[in-house]
Amino acid sequence: MSDPQSALGGAVYQGYLTVKDAGAQGMLTLRGDHATLGAAVKAATEQGVPAQRQIEGGLGGGAAWASPDELLLFCDYSAAPEALEKARKALEGQYFLAADVSDARAIFTLEGPGIRDLLAKLCPADFAPKALPTGEFRRSHIGQVAAAFWLESEERATVVCFRSVAQYMFDLLSKAAEPGSELGYFAPTAS
Amino acid sequence: MLKFTCPYCGIEASETELHAGGEAHLKRYGPGSADEEFEGYLFLRKNPKGVHLERWRHAMGCGKWFLAARHTSTLEVFGTYPAQTHEPPAEILEKIRAKYPEALK
Ligand SMILES: [Zn+2]
């Protein structure tokens, strides 16, 4: 067996918060009528179908609302082929699309204070806690590239982007995390 | 800044998340139509300075096409509605006509 390689091989930048390539991550795209996807989501991730813009679970087993007819599922990288099979079986006879997109994407985690401030430098989304509560899966763009992200807590967030732009994303997040560049708008700065 | 609320994901999206798709509610003239009709469908737009009904795509977001009513010089937004709508909703038309009685004629 070959070793799965994430886009940046686990690169880490330590700034006022930590930017980390989260490693190889299992991901499935599931498209269809959300009302009919429940069994497939359960079989692939052990989670329920998320409500609009929500994510159920996390990287170890999760389901995120991507559009009115699309979900992004998360599982361990090695479990993705089997999860895909389970989802397909559960949807037999229905109109759907299921694809393993693990190798098409890159995942970064942000850990530390000031996540809302950091992302607000790079993205047009409203990062006020009311507009983007924890557990909300937001699709937008970070810098020049499409991205999706959610905050698990005020000190932990996950960013998803296309693998082809992983280096750009890492550089951008790292630059925005340079010590001394804290905005202190949403979170008080340490210094 | 121009902002539209996407009717599919509910996000108030700023312009950089969106892609403009031109005039909405066009009647398509395809094979078998007269040359003038096809030309009109393909090329001819009124494009007034004022109220427009337009197609927009939440490209950097949920990816869906939707329709929007806005004023092109004041950037007022009268509302957004799903792409599967053949005519602008009555409440949006009312809002437009209350302020711009001559619009969309
Ligand atoms: Zn949307």
Short mmCIF file of C-alpha atoms and ligand atoms in Angstrom, two decimals:
data_model
loop_
_atom_site.label_atom_id
_atom_site.label_comp_id
_atom_site.label_asym_id
_atom_site.label_seq_id
_atom_site.Cartn_x
_atom_site.Cartn_y
_atom_site.Cartn_z
CA MET A 1 0.00 0.00 0.00
CA SER A 2 1.11 3.53 -0.69
CA ASP A 3 1.13 6.13 2.06
CA PRO A 4 -1.57 8.77 1.69
CA GLN A 5 0.00 12.21 1.42
CA SER A 6 -1.83 15.41 2.22
CA ALA A 7 -1.08 18.44 0.06
CA LEU A 8 1.58 19.96 2.32
CA GLY A 9 2.67 16.92 4.33
CA GLY A 10 1.49 18.23 7.69
CA ALA A 11 3.05 21.70 7.41
CA VAL A 12 2.69 23.89 10.51
CA TYR A 13 3.01 27.64 10.98
CA GLN A 14 3.17 28.96 14.51
CA GLY A 15 1.97 32.52 14.64
CA TYR A 16 -0.39 34.16 17.13
CA LEU A 17 -2.38 31.06 16.40
CA THR A 18 -1.36 27.76 14.82
CA VAL A 19 -2.04 27.02 11.15
CA LYS A 20 -1.75 23.33 10.36
CA ASP A 21 -2.19 21.10 7.34
CA ALA A 22 -4.52 18.56 8.94
CA GLY A 23 -3.15 15.60 6.96
CA ALA A 24 -4.91 13.21 4.59
CA GLN A 25 -8.65 13.44 5.18
CA GLY A 26 -11.51 11.31 3.89
CA MET A 27 -14.20 13.36 2.13
CA LEU A 28 -17.25 12.42 0.10
CA THR A 29 -19.53 14.62 -1.95
CA LEU A 30 -23.13 13.53 -1.81
CA ARG A 31 -25.73 15.14 -4.04
CA GLY A 32 -29.45 14.56 -4.13
CA ASP A 33 -32.64 15.54 -2.35
CA HIS A 34 -31.60 15.98 1.29
CA ALA A 35 -34.86 14.40 2.43
CA THR A 36 -33.77 11.11 0.83
CA LEU A 37 -30.10 11.09 1.94
CA GLY A 38 -30.55 10.21 5.61
CA ALA A 39 -29.75 6.50 5.38
CA ALA A 40 -26.65 7.14 3.27
CA VAL A 41 -25.32 9.82 5.63
CA LYS A 42 -25.93 7.56 8.61
CA ALA A 43 -24.22 4.61 6.90
CA ALA A 44 -21.17 6.61 5.82
CA THR A 45 -20.64 8.86 8.85
CA GLU A 46 -22.95 7.78 11.70
CA GLN A 47 -24.39 11.29 11.59
CA GLY A 48 -27.75 12.78 10.75
CA VAL A 49 -28.48 15.07 7.78
CA PRO A 50 -27.41 18.58 8.82
CA ALA A 51 -29.85 21.48 8.79
CA GLN A 52 -29.19 24.44 6.47
CA ARG A 53 -25.54 25.60 6.76
CA GLN A 54 -24.84 23.29 9.73
CA ILE A 55 -22.29 20.58 10.28
CA GLU A 56 -23.00 17.43 12.28
CA GLY A 57 -19.96 15.77 13.84
CA GLY A 58 -16.45 16.61 12.63
CA LEU A 59 -13.48 15.35 10.64
CA GLY A 60 -13.62 11.85 12.19
CA GLY A 61 -17.20 11.41 11.01
CA GLY A 62 -19.24 14.38 9.90
CA ALA A 63 -21.83 15.73 7.50
CA ALA A 64 -21.86 19.34 6.35
CA TRP A 65 -24.61 21.24 4.49
CA ALA A 66 -23.03 22.50 1.27
CA SER A 67 -26.10 23.56 -0.75
CA PRO A 68 -29.80 22.64 -0.94
CA ASP A 69 -28.83 19.48 -2.83
CA GLU A 70 -25.28 18.80 -1.68
CA LEU A 71 -23.54 17.51 1.44
CA LEU A 72 -19.85 17.15 2.23
CA LEU A 73 -19.15 14.09 4.35
CA PHE A 74 -16.02 13.59 6.47
CA CYS A 75 -14.43 10.34 7.60
CA ASP A 76 -10.94 8.93 8.15
CA TYR A 77 -8.91 8.86 4.93
CA SER A 78 -8.56 5.07 4.93
CA ALA A 79 -12.30 4.63 5.55
CA ALA A 80 -13.41 6.73 2.56
CA PRO A 81 -13.72 3.96 -0.07
CA GLU A 82 -15.83 1.84 2.26
CA ALA A 83 -17.95 4.82 3.35
CA LEU A 84 -18.58 5.60 -0.32
CA GLU A 85 -19.73 2.03 -0.96
CA LYS A 86 -22.06 2.17 2.05
CA ALA A 87 -23.56 5.45 0.86
CA ARG A 88 -24.09 4.06 -2.64
CA LYS A 89 -25.76 0.93 -1.30
CA ALA A 90 -28.07 2.95 0.89
CA LEU A 91 -29.14 5.03 -2.13
CA GLU A 92 -29.67 2.18 -4.57
CA GLY A 93 -32.56 2.89 -6.92
CA GLN A 94 -32.58 6.61 -6.10
CA TYR A 95 -31.31 9.56 -8.11
CA PHE A 96 -28.06 10.70 -6.49
CA LEU A 97 -24.38 11.40 -6.97
CA ALA A 98 -21.69 10.19 -4.58
CA ALA A 99 -17.97 10.72 -5.12
CA ASP A 100 -14.77 10.29 -3.13
CA VAL A 101 -13.17 13.74 -3.16
CA SER A 102 -10.51 13.03 -0.51
CA ASP A 103 -7.65 13.64 -2.92
CA ALA A 104 -9.27 16.72 -4.46
CA ARG A 105 -9.23 18.79 -1.29
CA ALA A 106 -6.94 20.05 1.43
CA ILE A 107 -7.82 20.64 5.08
CA PHE A 108 -6.26 23.14 7.46
CA THR A 109 -6.91 23.60 11.14
CA LEU A 110 -6.57 26.89 13.01
CA GLU A 111 -5.92 26.65 16.73
CA GLY A 112 -5.61 29.50 19.15
CA PRO A 113 -7.17 32.86 19.91
CA GLY A 114 -8.29 35.35 17.28
CA ILE A 115 -9.66 32.97 14.63
CA ARG A 116 -12.54 35.27 13.71
CA ASP A 117 -10.14 38.19 13.33
CA LEU A 118 -7.74 36.19 11.20
CA LEU A 119 -10.40 34.93 8.78
CA ALA A 120 -12.04 38.36 8.60
CA LYS A 121 -8.82 39.72 7.08
CA LEU A 122 -9.14 37.32 4.16
CA CYS A 123 -12.81 36.63 3.58
CA PRO A 124 -16.00 38.70 2.98
CA ALA A 125 -18.14 36.58 5.34
CA ASP A 126 -19.62 38.19 8.43
CA PHE A 127 -17.61 36.75 11.33
CA ALA A 128 -19.68 38.19 14.15
CA PRO A 129 -20.60 35.28 16.48
CA LYS A 130 -24.28 35.94 15.77
CA ALA A 131 -23.81 35.72 12.01
CA LEU A 132 -21.41 32.76 12.14
CA PRO A 133 -22.07 30.71 15.28
CA THR A 134 -19.90 27.69 16.09
CA GLY A 135 -21.09 24.65 14.17
CA GLU A 136 -22.10 26.64 11.10
CA PHE A 137 -20.52 25.46 7.84
CA ARG A 138 -19.81 28.53 5.71
CA ARG A 139 -18.81 28.46 2.04
CA SER A 140 -17.14 31.59 0.71
CA HIS A 141 -13.72 32.58 -0.61
CA ILE A 142 -10.49 33.12 1.28
CA GLY A 143 -8.28 35.47 -0.68
CA GLN A 144 -8.73 34.48 -4.32
CA VAL A 145 -9.90 30.90 -3.85
CA ALA A 146 -13.09 29.09 -2.90
CA ALA A 147 -13.14 27.76 0.65
CA ALA A 148 -15.42 26.33 3.31
CA PHE A 149 -14.88 26.57 7.03
CA TRP A 150 -16.47 26.18 10.42
CA LEU A 151 -15.60 27.08 13.99
CA GLU A 152 -15.79 24.22 16.47
CA SER A 153 -15.06 26.69 19.24
CA GLU A 154 -13.64 30.21 19.49
CA GLU A 155 -10.15 28.65 19.47
CA ARG A 156 -10.50 25.92 16.88
CA ALA A 157 -11.59 26.09 13.25
CA THR A 158 -11.27 23.96 10.12
CA VAL A 159 -10.75 25.28 6.59
CA VAL A 160 -11.41 23.23 3.44
CA CYS A 161 -10.12 24.20 -0.01
CA PHE A 162 -9.13 22.58 -3.29
CA ARG A 163 -5.86 20.67 -3.08
CA SER A 164 -4.46 22.55 -6.07
CA VAL A 165 -4.50 25.80 -4.08
CA ALA A 166 -3.30 24.33 -0.76
CA GLN A 167 0.06 26.13 -0.81
CA TYR A 168 -1.64 29.45 -1.53
CA MET A 169 -4.10 28.87 1.30
CA PHE A 170 -1.39 27.88 3.77
CA ASP A 171 0.75 30.90 2.89
CA LEU A 172 -2.22 33.23 3.15
CA LEU A 173 -3.40 31.90 6.52
CA SER A 174 0.18 31.92 7.84
CA LYS A 175 0.82 35.50 6.73
CA ALA A 176 -2.41 36.60 8.38
CA ALA A 177 -1.34 34.81 11.58
CA GLU A 178 2.00 36.62 11.92
CA PRO A 179 2.63 37.79 15.47
CA GLY A 180 1.96 41.49 15.72
CA SER A 181 -0.81 41.43 13.12
CA GLU A 182 -3.63 40.61 15.55
CA LEU A 183 -6.68 42.76 14.94
CA GLY A 184 -8.26 42.37 18.38
CA TYR A 185 -11.72 43.17 17.02
CA PHE A 186 -13.57 39.99 17.95
CA ALA A 187 -11.01 38.59 20.38
CA PRO A 188 -8.83 40.55 22.76
CA THR A 189 -5.14 40.31 21.84
CA ALA A 190 -2.59 38.77 24.15
CA SER A 191 -0.03 41.53 23.68
CA MET B 1 -20.91 47.43 -1.56
CA LEU B 2 -23.59 45.37 -3.28
CA LYS B 3 -25.03 42.56 -1.15
CA PHE B 4 -27.69 39.98 -1.99
CA THR B 5 -29.28 37.43 0.32
CA CYS B 6 -29.08 34.10 -1.48
CA PRO B 7 -32.55 32.49 -1.41
CA TYR B 8 -31.01 29.00 -1.34
CA CYS B 9 -28.52 29.17 1.55
CA GLY B 10 -29.77 32.30 3.29
CA ILE B 11 -26.34 33.96 3.34
CA GLU B 12 -26.15 37.71 2.85
CA ALA B 13 -23.42 37.47 0.22
CA SER B 14 -21.18 40.33 -0.77
CA GLU B 15 -20.50 40.96 -4.43
CA THR B 16 -17.17 39.09 -4.46
CA GLU B 17 -18.99 35.84 -3.63
CA LEU B 18 -21.32 36.34 -6.58
CA HIS B 19 -21.20 36.13 -10.35
CA ALA B 20 -23.44 38.33 -12.48
CA GLY B 21 -25.53 36.56 -15.12
CA GLY B 22 -27.31 39.39 -16.93
CA GLU B 23 -30.98 40.14 -17.44
CA ALA B 24 -33.55 37.76 -15.96
CA HIS B 25 -36.86 36.52 -17.37
CA LEU B 26 -35.71 36.39 -20.99
CA LYS B 27 -37.87 34.42 -23.36
CA ARG B 28 -35.70 32.02 -25.26
CA TYR B 29 -36.02 31.90 -29.02
CA GLY B 30 -34.35 28.77 -30.33
CA PRO B 31 -34.35 26.73 -33.54
CA GLY B 32 -37.22 27.62 -35.84
CA SER B 33 -37.59 31.19 -34.60
CA ALA B 34 -37.30 34.23 -36.86
CA ASP B 35 -33.87 35.85 -37.21
CA GLU B 36 -35.13 39.03 -35.53
CA GLU B 37 -36.47 37.09 -32.55
CA PHE B 38 -33.23 35.17 -32.15
CA GLU B 39 -31.18 38.35 -32.44
CA GLY B 40 -33.33 40.03 -29.81
CA TYR B 41 -33.04 37.08 -27.45
CA LEU B 42 -29.29 36.82 -27.89
CA PHE B 43 -28.14 40.44 -28.08
CA LEU B 44 -30.73 43.12 -27.46
CA ARG B 45 -31.24 44.43 -23.93
CA LYS B 46 -32.90 47.61 -22.69
CA ASN B 47 -30.26 48.14 -20.02
CA PRO B 48 -31.83 51.22 -18.43
CA LYS B 49 -30.07 53.22 -15.75
CA GLY B 50 -32.38 52.18 -12.95
CA VAL B 51 -34.29 49.09 -11.90
CA HIS B 52 -33.09 45.74 -13.25
CA LEU B 53 -34.21 42.17 -12.76
CA GLU B 54 -31.08 40.08 -13.00
CA ARG B 55 -29.63 36.58 -12.74
CA TRP B 56 -26.86 36.09 -10.21
CA ARG B 57 -24.96 33.01 -9.11
CA HIS B 58 -23.75 32.39 -5.58
CA ALA B 59 -20.52 31.14 -7.15
CA MET B 60 -18.27 31.31 -4.08
CA GLY B 61 -20.94 29.80 -1.88
CA CYS B 62 -23.74 27.30 -2.40
CA GLY B 63 -23.29 27.53 -6.18
CA LYS B 64 -26.93 28.23 -7.01
CA TRP B 65 -28.34 30.66 -9.55
CA PHE B 66 -30.95 33.06 -8.21
CA LEU B 67 -32.76 36.19 -9.37
CA ALA B 68 -32.49 39.67 -7.92
CA ALA B 69 -34.16 43.05 -8.30
CA ARG B 70 -31.93 46.06 -7.80
CA HIS B 71 -31.34 49.64 -8.91
CA THR B 72 -28.17 49.94 -10.96
CA SER B 73 -27.23 53.47 -9.92
CA THR B 74 -28.35 53.58 -6.27
CA LEU B 75 -27.52 49.89 -5.63
CA GLU B 76 -30.80 49.55 -3.72
CA VAL B 77 -31.81 45.90 -3.51
CA PHE B 78 -35.56 45.25 -3.70
CA GLY B 79 -35.26 41.54 -3.11
CA THR B 80 -33.99 38.17 -4.32
CA TYR B 81 -35.98 35.12 -5.37
CA PRO B 82 -35.38 31.57 -6.63
CA ALA B 83 -34.36 30.95 -10.23
CA GLN B 84 -37.39 28.69 -10.73
CA THR B 85 -39.65 31.76 -10.74
CA HIS B 86 -41.14 32.88 -14.04
CA GLU B 87 -42.14 36.36 -12.91
CA PRO B 88 -40.87 38.68 -10.18
CA PRO B 89 -42.86 38.14 -6.94
CA ALA B 90 -45.68 40.63 -6.34
CA GLU B 91 -44.16 41.99 -3.14
CA ILE B 92 -40.92 42.87 -4.93
CA LEU B 93 -42.83 44.57 -7.76
CA GLU B 94 -44.81 46.54 -5.20
CA LYS B 95 -41.64 47.72 -3.49
CA ILE B 96 -40.18 48.82 -6.82
CA ARG B 97 -43.32 50.61 -8.02
CA ALA B 98 -43.84 52.40 -4.72
CA LYS B 99 -40.56 54.18 -5.33
CA TYR B 100 -40.08 54.04 -9.09
CA PRO B 101 -43.54 53.99 -10.73
CA GLU B 102 -42.02 54.21 -14.23
CA ALA B 103 -39.63 51.28 -13.78
CA LEU B 104 -39.83 47.99 -15.71
CA LYS B 105 -42.19 49.34 -18.35
ZN ZN C 1 -26.21 30.60 -1.63
#
